[in-house]
Amino acid sequence: MPAANSGTADQENRWWTRLEKSVGLLVSMATLAVAAFAWMSIKQVNSEQNITREGQITDRYNAAVENLGNSSQDVRLGGIYALQRIMEDSPRDQPTVIDVLSAYVRAHTSKAPSVTADASLDRPDGPANDVAAALSVLRDRESRNDGSGHVDLSGRDLRGADLHGADLHRADFHDTDLRGVDLHGADLHGANLWSANLSGSKLDGHLRGVDLHDAILNMADLSNTDLVGLNLHGAKLGSANLSDSFLLRTDLSGAMLRGANLNNVNMTNANLVSADLLGTVLAGVDLTGADLTHADLRSATLNATDGQDDTTVSIQQLLSAHLDKDTGLPAKLANDTRVRKAIESPSGG
């Protein structure tokens, strides 16, 4: 009998154990079901909130754009700052806002005037308040959210605008009038400044990859600036300040550099084919490897002056350029028979 009672007790224990496990499993499954339901509920709520948020942003965007077309400048200003807030709240909408504000600036500024290379630096007081506000928003945006968007202010008159320290990488300024505009510290990496008028402007920021083809830079301040490898083909740099700048491998073919300040400039391997250097002081400039074919060096100064060393240049480079009797040359080059013959030649090289 004791053995039978022991067997019955073991069965009961096993039964209770199985029951406990079953109850535990049911509890676990119920807990998982509750958790899953809660997760799905939270996901649904979040989805609904996102839909609501997107709808609110869309409504805000439509209202802001509508305000941009209002006849009142104050209302337009409100629309501009509303778009700025949308950029901050919804980074993915920033490319669209950039396009809208760029179009706004283009629509509310005059076409860049047709000017000659030596046109006056006189400029208006600056753009209207609403345009200045739009430029300010574009200038101070968080550029990492640009996506495919880029600032496009091409062909407009922006004289007097404040663009110092602006983030303008990949911006399009071709044919834009930027005379006297302060671009100090601006990031113009990869920007298009083709044929832009930058006379009297200050550029010293990030200029790698900038296209300055045919740009007008007379009297511009480019001192101590990295211009390595830039496209300055046909640019007008009359009386520009290029002192202490780096022009290694820079394309200056056909560029006009009369009267430019080239103090302590490195032009190693630069392309100066047909460049206009008439009467320009090149003392101390490093022209090692530069292509001077048909460059105009008449009346230019290449010999030491005002504490500067002789220009670093070879006989072969000089023979490919245009020289005259007023070209100032280091003594060892001036006395070379081939150089003297080139100076006496009617073709000038």
Coordinates of C-alpha atoms in Angstrom, one line a residue:
M1 CA 0.0 0.0 0.0
P2 CA 2.7 2.5 0.8
A3 CA 4.2 1.9 -2.7
A4 CA 0.8 2.5 -4.3
N5 CA 0.3 5.7 -2.4
S6 CA 3.8 6.8 -3.5
G7 CA 3.0 6.2 -7.2
T8 CA -0.2 8.1 -6.8
A9 CA 1.6 11.0 -5.2
D10 CA 4.2 11.1 -8.1
Q11 CA 1.4 11.2 -10.7
E12 CA -0.3 14.0 -8.9
N13 CA 3.0 15.9 -8.7
R14 CA 3.6 15.4 -12.4
W15 CA 0.0 16.5 -13.1
W16 CA 0.4 19.7 -11.1
T17 CA 3.8 20.4 -12.8
R18 CA 2.2 20.0 -16.3
L19 CA -0.7 22.2 -15.1
E20 CA 1.7 24.9 -13.8
K21 CA 3.6 24.8 -17.1
S22 CA 0.4 25.1 -19.1
V23 CA -0.8 28.0 -17.0
G24 CA 2.6 29.7 -17.4
L25 CA 2.5 29.2 -21.2
L26 CA -1.0 30.6 -21.3
V27 CA 0.1 33.6 -19.3
S28 CA 3.2 34.1 -21.5
M29 CA 1.0 33.9 -24.6
A30 CA -1.5 36.3 -23.2
T31 CA 1.4 38.7 -22.3
L32 CA 2.8 38.4 -25.8
A33 CA -0.7 39.0 -27.2
V34 CA -1.1 42.1 -25.1
A35 CA 2.4 43.4 -26.1
A36 CA 1.7 42.7 -29.8
F37 CA -1.6 44.5 -29.5
A38 CA 0.0 47.4 -27.7
W39 CA 2.8 47.6 -30.3
M40 CA 0.3 47.6 -33.2
S41 CA -1.8 50.2 -31.4
I42 CA 1.3 52.4 -30.9
K43 CA 2.3 51.9 -34.5
Q44 CA -1.1 52.8 -35.7
V45 CA -1.1 55.9 -33.5
N46 CA 2.3 56.9 -34.7
S47 CA 1.2 56.4 -38.3
E48 CA -1.9 58.5 -37.7
Q49 CA 0.2 61.2 -36.1
N50 CA 2.6 61.2 -39.0
I51 CA -0.2 61.5 -41.4
T52 CA -1.6 64.3 -39.4
R53 CA 1.8 66.0 -39.2
E54 CA 2.4 65.6 -42.9
G55 CA -1.0 67.1 -43.5
Q56 CA -0.3 70.0 -41.3
I57 CA 3.1 70.6 -43.0
T58 CA 1.3 70.5 -46.4
D59 CA -1.2 73.0 -45.2
R60 CA 1.5 75.2 -43.8
Y61 CA 3.5 75.0 -47.0
N62 CA 0.5 75.9 -49.2
A63 CA -0.4 78.8 -46.9
A64 CA 3.2 80.0 -47.0
V65 CA 3.5 79.8 -50.8
E66 CA 0.1 81.6 -51.1
N67 CA 1.5 84.4 -48.9
L68 CA 4.5 84.8 -51.3
G69 CA 2.1 86.0 -53.9
N70 CA 0.4 88.6 -51.7
S71 CA 0.7 92.3 -52.7
S72 CA 1.7 93.2 -49.1
Q73 CA 5.4 92.9 -48.4
D74 CA 4.7 92.1 -44.7
V75 CA 2.6 89.2 -45.7
R76 CA 5.3 88.0 -48.1
L77 CA 7.8 88.2 -45.3
G78 CA 5.6 86.0 -43.2
G79 CA 5.5 83.5 -46.0
I80 CA 9.3 83.5 -46.3
Y81 CA 9.8 82.9 -42.6
A82 CA 7.1 80.2 -42.6
L83 CA 9.0 78.3 -45.2
Q84 CA 12.1 78.7 -43.1
R85 CA 10.3 77.0 -40.2
I86 CA 9.1 74.2 -42.5
M87 CA 12.7 73.5 -43.5
E88 CA 13.6 73.2 -39.8
D89 CA 10.6 71.0 -38.9
S90 CA 10.7 68.8 -42.1
P91 CA 14.2 68.5 -43.5
R92 CA 13.0 66.3 -46.3
D93 CA 11.1 69.3 -47.7
Q94 CA 14.2 71.5 -47.7
P95 CA 15.0 70.9 -51.4
T96 CA 11.6 72.1 -52.4
V97 CA 11.8 75.2 -50.1
I98 CA 15.2 76.1 -51.6
D99 CA 13.7 75.9 -55.1
V100 CA 10.8 78.1 -54.1
L101 CA 12.9 80.8 -52.4
S102 CA 15.4 80.8 -55.2
A103 CA 12.5 81.4 -57.7
Y104 CA 11.2 84.1 -55.4
V105 CA 14.5 86.0 -55.4
R106 CA 14.7 85.7 -59.2
A107 CA 11.2 86.9 -59.7
H108 CA 11.6 89.9 -57.3
T109 CA 15.0 91.2 -58.6
S110 CA 16.0 92.8 -61.8
K111 CA 17.8 91.1 -64.6
A112 CA 21.6 91.6 -64.2
P113 CA 22.5 94.7 -66.2
S114 CA 24.7 94.4 -69.3
V115 CA 28.0 95.8 -68.1
T116 CA 31.4 96.2 -69.5
A117 CA 34.4 94.7 -67.9
D118 CA 35.4 98.1 -66.4
A119 CA 31.9 99.2 -65.3
S120 CA 31.5 101.3 -62.2
L121 CA 31.2 99.6 -58.8
D122 CA 28.2 101.9 -58.0
R123 CA 25.4 99.8 -56.6
P124 CA 22.0 100.2 -55.1
D125 CA 21.4 100.2 -51.4
G126 CA 20.6 96.5 -51.6
P127 CA 17.7 94.3 -52.3
A128 CA 14.2 94.9 -50.9
N129 CA 13.4 93.6 -47.4
D130 CA 11.6 90.5 -48.6
V131 CA 14.4 89.6 -51.0
A132 CA 17.0 90.2 -48.3
A133 CA 15.0 87.9 -46.0
A134 CA 14.8 85.1 -48.6
L135 CA 18.5 85.4 -49.2
S136 CA 19.1 85.3 -45.4
V137 CA 17.1 82.1 -45.1
L138 CA 19.0 80.5 -48.0
R139 CA 22.3 81.7 -46.6
D140 CA 21.7 80.3 -43.1
R141 CA 20.0 76.9 -44.0
E142 CA 21.4 73.5 -42.8
S143 CA 23.0 72.5 -46.1
R144 CA 23.3 68.8 -45.2
N145 CA 19.5 68.6 -45.8
D146 CA 19.8 70.0 -49.4
G147 CA 19.4 66.7 -51.1
S148 CA 19.1 67.4 -54.8
G149 CA 18.2 71.0 -54.2
H150 CA 20.6 73.9 -54.9
V151 CA 20.4 77.7 -54.8
D152 CA 19.8 79.2 -58.2
L153 CA 20.2 82.9 -58.4
S154 CA 21.5 83.0 -62.0
G155 CA 21.2 86.1 -64.1
R156 CA 19.9 88.5 -61.5
D157 CA 21.1 91.8 -60.1
L158 CA 22.2 91.2 -56.5
R159 CA 24.4 94.2 -55.9
G160 CA 24.4 95.2 -52.3
A161 CA 23.3 91.8 -51.1
D162 CA 24.7 90.4 -47.8
L163 CA 26.1 86.9 -48.5
H164 CA 29.1 86.9 -46.1
G165 CA 29.6 83.5 -44.6
A166 CA 26.8 82.0 -46.8
D167 CA 26.6 78.3 -47.5
L168 CA 26.4 78.5 -51.3
H169 CA 28.1 75.3 -52.4
R170 CA 26.8 74.1 -55.8
A171 CA 24.9 77.4 -56.1
D172 CA 24.2 78.8 -59.6
F173 CA 25.3 82.4 -60.1
H174 CA 26.1 82.4 -63.8
D175 CA 25.6 85.8 -65.3
T176 CA 24.7 87.3 -61.9
D177 CA 25.7 90.8 -61.0
L178 CA 27.5 90.5 -57.6
R179 CA 29.5 93.7 -57.8
G180 CA 30.8 94.7 -54.4
V181 CA 29.0 91.9 -52.7
D182 CA 30.6 90.6 -49.5
L183 CA 31.3 86.9 -50.0
H184 CA 33.8 86.8 -47.1
G185 CA 33.9 83.4 -45.6
A186 CA 31.3 82.0 -48.0
D187 CA 31.4 78.3 -49.0
L188 CA 31.2 78.4 -52.8
H189 CA 32.5 74.9 -53.3
G190 CA 31.4 73.7 -56.7
A191 CA 29.4 76.9 -57.4
N192 CA 28.8 78.2 -60.9
L193 CA 30.0 81.8 -61.3
W194 CA 30.5 81.6 -65.0
S195 CA 30.3 85.1 -66.5
A196 CA 29.3 86.5 -63.1
N197 CA 30.3 90.1 -62.3
L198 CA 32.2 90.1 -59.1
S199 CA 34.1 93.4 -59.5
G200 CA 35.1 94.7 -56.1
S201 CA 33.9 91.7 -54.3
K202 CA 35.7 89.9 -51.5
L203 CA 36.2 86.1 -51.9
D204 CA 38.3 84.2 -49.5
G205 CA 36.2 81.2 -48.6
H206 CA 35.9 77.6 -49.9
L207 CA 36.4 78.0 -53.6
R208 CA 37.5 74.5 -54.7
G209 CA 35.6 73.5 -57.8
V210 CA 34.2 76.9 -58.5
D211 CA 33.6 77.8 -62.2
L212 CA 34.8 81.4 -62.8
H213 CA 35.0 81.0 -66.6
D214 CA 34.7 84.6 -68.1
A215 CA 33.9 86.0 -64.7
I216 CA 34.5 89.7 -64.1
L217 CA 36.8 90.2 -61.1
N218 CA 38.2 93.6 -61.6
M219 CA 39.4 95.1 -58.3
A220 CA 38.2 92.0 -56.5
D221 CA 39.9 90.9 -53.3
L222 CA 41.2 87.4 -53.7
S223 CA 44.2 87.7 -51.5
N224 CA 45.5 84.7 -49.6
T225 CA 42.9 82.5 -51.4
D226 CA 43.2 78.9 -52.6
L227 CA 42.5 79.1 -56.3
V228 CA 44.3 75.8 -57.2
G229 CA 43.0 74.2 -60.3
L230 CA 40.1 76.6 -60.8
N231 CA 38.6 77.6 -64.2
L232 CA 39.4 81.3 -64.7
H233 CA 39.6 81.1 -68.5
G234 CA 38.8 84.5 -70.0
A235 CA 38.3 86.0 -66.6
K236 CA 38.8 89.8 -66.1
L237 CA 41.1 90.4 -63.1
G238 CA 42.3 93.9 -63.8
S239 CA 43.7 95.5 -60.6
A240 CA 42.5 92.5 -58.6
N241 CA 44.3 91.7 -55.4
L242 CA 45.7 88.2 -55.7
S243 CA 48.6 88.6 -53.3
D244 CA 49.6 85.4 -51.4
S245 CA 47.1 83.4 -53.4
F246 CA 47.7 79.9 -54.7
L247 CA 47.1 79.5 -58.5
L248 CA 48.8 76.2 -59.1
R249 CA 47.4 74.5 -62.2
T250 CA 44.8 77.2 -62.5
D251 CA 43.4 77.9 -66.0
L252 CA 44.0 81.6 -66.7
S253 CA 44.1 81.2 -70.4
G254 CA 42.9 84.3 -72.1
A255 CA 42.5 86.0 -68.7
M256 CA 43.1 89.8 -68.3
L257 CA 45.5 90.5 -65.4
R258 CA 46.6 94.0 -66.1
G259 CA 47.5 95.8 -62.9
A260 CA 46.7 92.8 -60.7
N261 CA 48.6 92.5 -57.4
L262 CA 50.5 89.3 -57.8
N263 CA 52.8 89.7 -54.8
N264 CA 54.0 86.3 -53.6
V265 CA 51.7 84.4 -55.9
N266 CA 52.4 80.8 -56.8
M267 CA 51.5 80.1 -60.5
T268 CA 53.3 76.8 -60.8
N269 CA 51.9 74.8 -63.8
A270 CA 49.2 77.4 -64.4
N271 CA 47.7 77.8 -67.9
L272 CA 48.5 81.4 -69.0
V273 CA 48.1 80.9 -72.7
S274 CA 47.2 84.2 -74.4
A275 CA 46.8 85.8 -70.9
D276 CA 47.0 89.6 -70.9
L277 CA 49.7 90.6 -68.4
L278 CA 50.6 93.9 -70.2
G279 CA 52.5 96.1 -67.7
T280 CA 51.8 93.7 -64.8
V281 CA 54.4 93.4 -62.0
L282 CA 55.4 89.7 -61.8
A283 CA 58.4 90.1 -59.6
G284 CA 58.7 87.2 -57.1
V285 CA 56.0 85.1 -58.9
D286 CA 56.7 81.4 -59.3
L287 CA 55.9 80.5 -63.0
T288 CA 57.6 77.1 -62.9
G289 CA 56.0 74.9 -65.5
A290 CA 53.4 77.6 -66.5
D291 CA 52.3 77.7 -70.1
L292 CA 53.0 81.2 -71.4
T293 CA 52.3 80.6 -75.0
H294 CA 51.3 83.9 -76.6
A295 CA 50.9 85.5 -73.1
D296 CA 51.3 89.3 -73.4
L297 CA 54.3 90.2 -71.2
R298 CA 55.0 93.6 -72.9
S299 CA 56.1 96.2 -70.4
A300 CA 55.7 93.6 -67.6
T301 CA 58.1 93.5 -64.7
L302 CA 59.8 90.1 -64.1
N303 CA 63.0 91.4 -62.5
A304 CA 63.5 92.0 -58.8
T305 CA 61.8 95.1 -57.5
D306 CA 60.5 96.5 -54.2
G307 CA 62.1 93.8 -52.2
Q308 CA 60.8 91.0 -54.4
D309 CA 63.0 88.4 -56.0
D310 CA 63.2 87.8 -59.8
T311 CA 60.3 85.9 -61.3
T312 CA 60.9 82.2 -61.5
V313 CA 60.7 81.6 -65.3
S314 CA 62.7 79.8 -68.0
I315 CA 64.1 81.1 -71.3
Q316 CA 61.8 78.7 -73.2
Q317 CA 58.8 80.1 -71.5
L318 CA 59.8 83.6 -72.4
L319 CA 60.4 82.7 -76.0
S320 CA 56.8 81.4 -76.3
A321 CA 55.4 84.8 -74.9
H322 CA 55.1 88.3 -76.4
L323 CA 57.9 90.5 -75.1
D324 CA 59.1 94.0 -75.9
K325 CA 61.9 96.3 -75.0
D326 CA 60.1 97.5 -71.9
T327 CA 59.7 94.0 -70.5
G328 CA 61.7 94.0 -67.3
L329 CA 63.8 90.8 -67.2
P330 CA 66.3 89.3 -64.8
A331 CA 69.8 90.1 -66.1
K332 CA 70.7 86.5 -66.9
L333 CA 67.6 86.2 -69.1
A334 CA 67.8 89.7 -70.6
N335 CA 71.3 89.0 -71.9
D336 CA 70.4 85.8 -73.6
T337 CA 70.8 86.1 -77.3
R338 CA 67.6 84.2 -78.0
V339 CA 65.6 86.5 -75.7
R340 CA 67.1 89.6 -77.2
K341 CA 66.1 88.3 -80.7
A342 CA 62.6 87.6 -79.5
I343 CA 62.3 91.2 -78.2
E344 CA 63.5 92.6 -81.5
S345 CA 61.2 90.4 -83.5
P346 CA 58.1 92.2 -84.8
S347 CA 55.9 89.2 -83.8
G348 CA 57.0 89.5 -80.2
G349 CA 57.5 85.7 -79.9

